[in-house]
């Protein structure tokens, strides 16, 4: 009676806000429909397809697990790569480290130098990743003709930079500590 020229309604499709409220929504819909249309209560059926919902939930869970495990492996490999580069730098510059210690450099100065180098390497990688991400978002925006959530994008960029700094510090700590603890006389004789 509220919609002109519509005399028969055979199906009504309702979308739930999320998967967790589907069964409650199903019961609420049946209650509302039967209370508003008591003469048709016996002919009304509300379906929710819980098997399909469970299949979709499992698929989403598997994709999330794959993404998280890929992210973890990537971060571990990046950290190991930075550690290896910095250990190589310490080995190549052992004589320089010994000379710096001989002229008065403290352990903290040498440690901060190598930590700064590892953070710089990590930040360069992060900035390259950020550039690739921004370009990817721009391409997808054009292809799909959608507007991305810029707040989420900005938060991701800030989190990426912070995480890169932390990864650089964590990966460079052992090489920096190794460099700072070298004996000046031994290091200057190293070849």
C-alpha atoms as one frame of an Amber mdcrd trajectory, in Angstrom:
protein
   0.000   0.000   0.000   2.954   2.358   0.448   4.507   1.695  -2.969   2.377
   2.594  -6.000   1.621  -0.085  -8.604   3.161  -2.867  -6.517   0.625  -5.487
  -5.634   2.699  -8.627  -5.126   5.964  -8.906  -3.274   7.495 -12.337  -3.663
  11.035 -11.735  -2.343  12.746  -9.238  -0.093  16.540  -9.230   0.072  18.213
  -7.889   3.194  21.935  -7.411   3.698  23.343  -7.792   7.212  25.929  -5.360
   8.546  28.327  -8.270   9.150  28.358 -12.063   9.356  27.973 -12.205  13.106
  24.459 -10.702  13.162  22.883 -12.849  10.428  21.005 -15.296  12.681  19.713
 -12.489  14.940  18.642 -10.511  11.872  16.856 -13.568  10.504  14.793 -13.947
  13.689  14.056 -10.195  13.901  12.910 -10.108  10.272  10.533 -13.012  10.773
   9.129 -11.363  13.916   8.591  -8.007  12.174   7.051  -9.526   9.047   4.670
 -11.821  10.895   3.582  -9.092  13.309   2.928  -6.622  10.449   1.289  -9.174
   8.142  -0.353 -11.789  10.410  -2.513 -13.179   7.591   0.596 -14.230   5.633
   2.616 -15.565   8.576   2.322 -19.189   7.473   3.621 -18.423   3.981   6.705
 -16.453   4.999  10.166 -18.001   4.949  13.370 -16.215   5.947  16.543 -17.878
   4.663  20.103 -17.034   5.618  22.314 -19.763   3.987  24.676 -20.390   6.927
  26.744 -22.899   4.907  27.660 -20.230   2.360  28.534 -17.798   5.128  30.837
 -20.370   6.746  32.513 -21.069   3.391  33.121 -17.355   2.838  34.423 -16.956
   6.401  36.868 -19.836   5.897  38.045 -18.400   2.583  38.581 -14.944   4.085
  40.444 -16.507   7.024  42.736 -18.464   4.672  43.491 -15.346   2.601  44.251
 -13.363   5.773  46.531 -16.123   7.075  48.348 -16.243   3.743  48.825 -12.473
   3.749  50.000 -12.357   7.372  52.421 -15.241   6.898  53.768 -13.653   3.710
  54.216 -10.370   5.556  56.025 -12.117   8.413  58.400 -13.953   6.068  59.096
 -10.737   4.159  59.890  -8.825   7.345  62.163 -11.579   8.671  64.030 -11.740
   5.364  64.335  -7.935   5.249  65.689  -7.891   8.801  68.195 -10.636   8.025
  69.246  -8.817   4.865  69.907  -5.594   6.750  71.806  -7.508   9.447  74.010
  -9.212   6.839  74.723  -5.933   5.051  75.665  -4.258   8.310  77.856  -7.180
   9.424  79.628  -6.934   6.066  80.069  -3.200   6.584  81.579  -3.784  10.028
  83.971  -6.379   8.610  85.039  -4.120   5.719  85.514  -1.102   7.972  87.232
  -2.795  10.891  90.430  -0.807  10.365  88.433   2.439  10.200  86.637   1.534
  13.422  89.984   0.842  15.119  91.368   4.167  13.925  88.296   6.047  15.169
  88.577   4.367  18.579  92.307   5.187  18.688  91.594   8.896  18.175  88.909
   9.017  20.851  85.579   7.697  19.505  83.498   6.098  22.226  81.549   2.849
  21.947  78.298   4.845  21.916  79.495   6.968  18.977  80.406   3.928  16.892
  77.230   2.110  17.862  75.054   5.104  16.944  76.862   5.440  13.589  76.080
   1.856  12.599  72.524   2.044  13.945  71.964   5.194  11.888  73.249   3.408
   8.792  70.934   0.431   9.325  67.935   2.719   9.910  68.824   4.625   6.727
  68.913   1.385   4.719  65.556   0.373   6.188  64.004   3.795   5.500  65.160
   3.760   1.881  63.430   0.401   1.460  60.308   1.742   3.157  60.220   4.839
   0.954  60.529   2.685  -2.167  57.679   0.525  -0.854  55.577   3.598  -0.100
  56.140   4.931  -3.623  55.115   1.573  -5.108  52.030   1.480  -2.859  50.899
   4.999  -3.775  51.338   4.267  -7.481  49.397   0.990  -7.091  46.543   2.781
  -5.320  46.432   5.420  -8.069  46.314   2.749 -10.775  43.594   0.800  -8.989
  41.641   4.018  -8.410  41.600   4.675 -12.150  40.860   1.092 -13.144  38.080
   0.486 -10.634  36.764   4.060 -10.601  36.559   4.188  -6.813  37.758   6.644
  -4.207  40.232   5.087  -1.743  40.044   5.702   1.985  42.779   8.318   2.292
  42.768   8.168   6.081  43.619   4.453   5.959  46.275   5.117   3.305  47.874
   7.862   5.416  47.804   5.686   8.537  49.430   2.853   6.574  52.181   5.149
   5.346  52.946   6.461   8.836  52.878   2.935  10.285  55.214   1.754   7.497
  57.775   4.450   8.271  57.621   3.761  12.020  57.955   0.026  11.431  60.897
   0.587   9.071  62.722   2.579  11.756  62.070  -0.157  14.331  63.190  -2.848
  11.873  66.363  -0.897  11.127  67.171  -0.562  14.828  66.441  -4.225  15.550
  68.419  -5.452  12.546  71.373  -3.146  13.101  71.762  -3.648  16.839  74.002
  -6.754  16.717  76.359  -5.375  14.027  76.518  -1.998  15.805  77.295  -3.672
  19.108  79.951  -5.827  17.435  81.560  -2.739  15.904  81.493  -0.772  19.142
  83.183  -3.555  21.118  86.142  -3.995  18.793  89.536  -3.472  20.384  91.297
  -0.490  18.770  94.709  -2.167  18.430  93.293  -5.430  17.085  91.017  -3.595
  14.645  93.825  -1.459  13.223  95.899  -4.600  12.480  92.922  -6.334  10.785
  93.293  -7.072   7.061
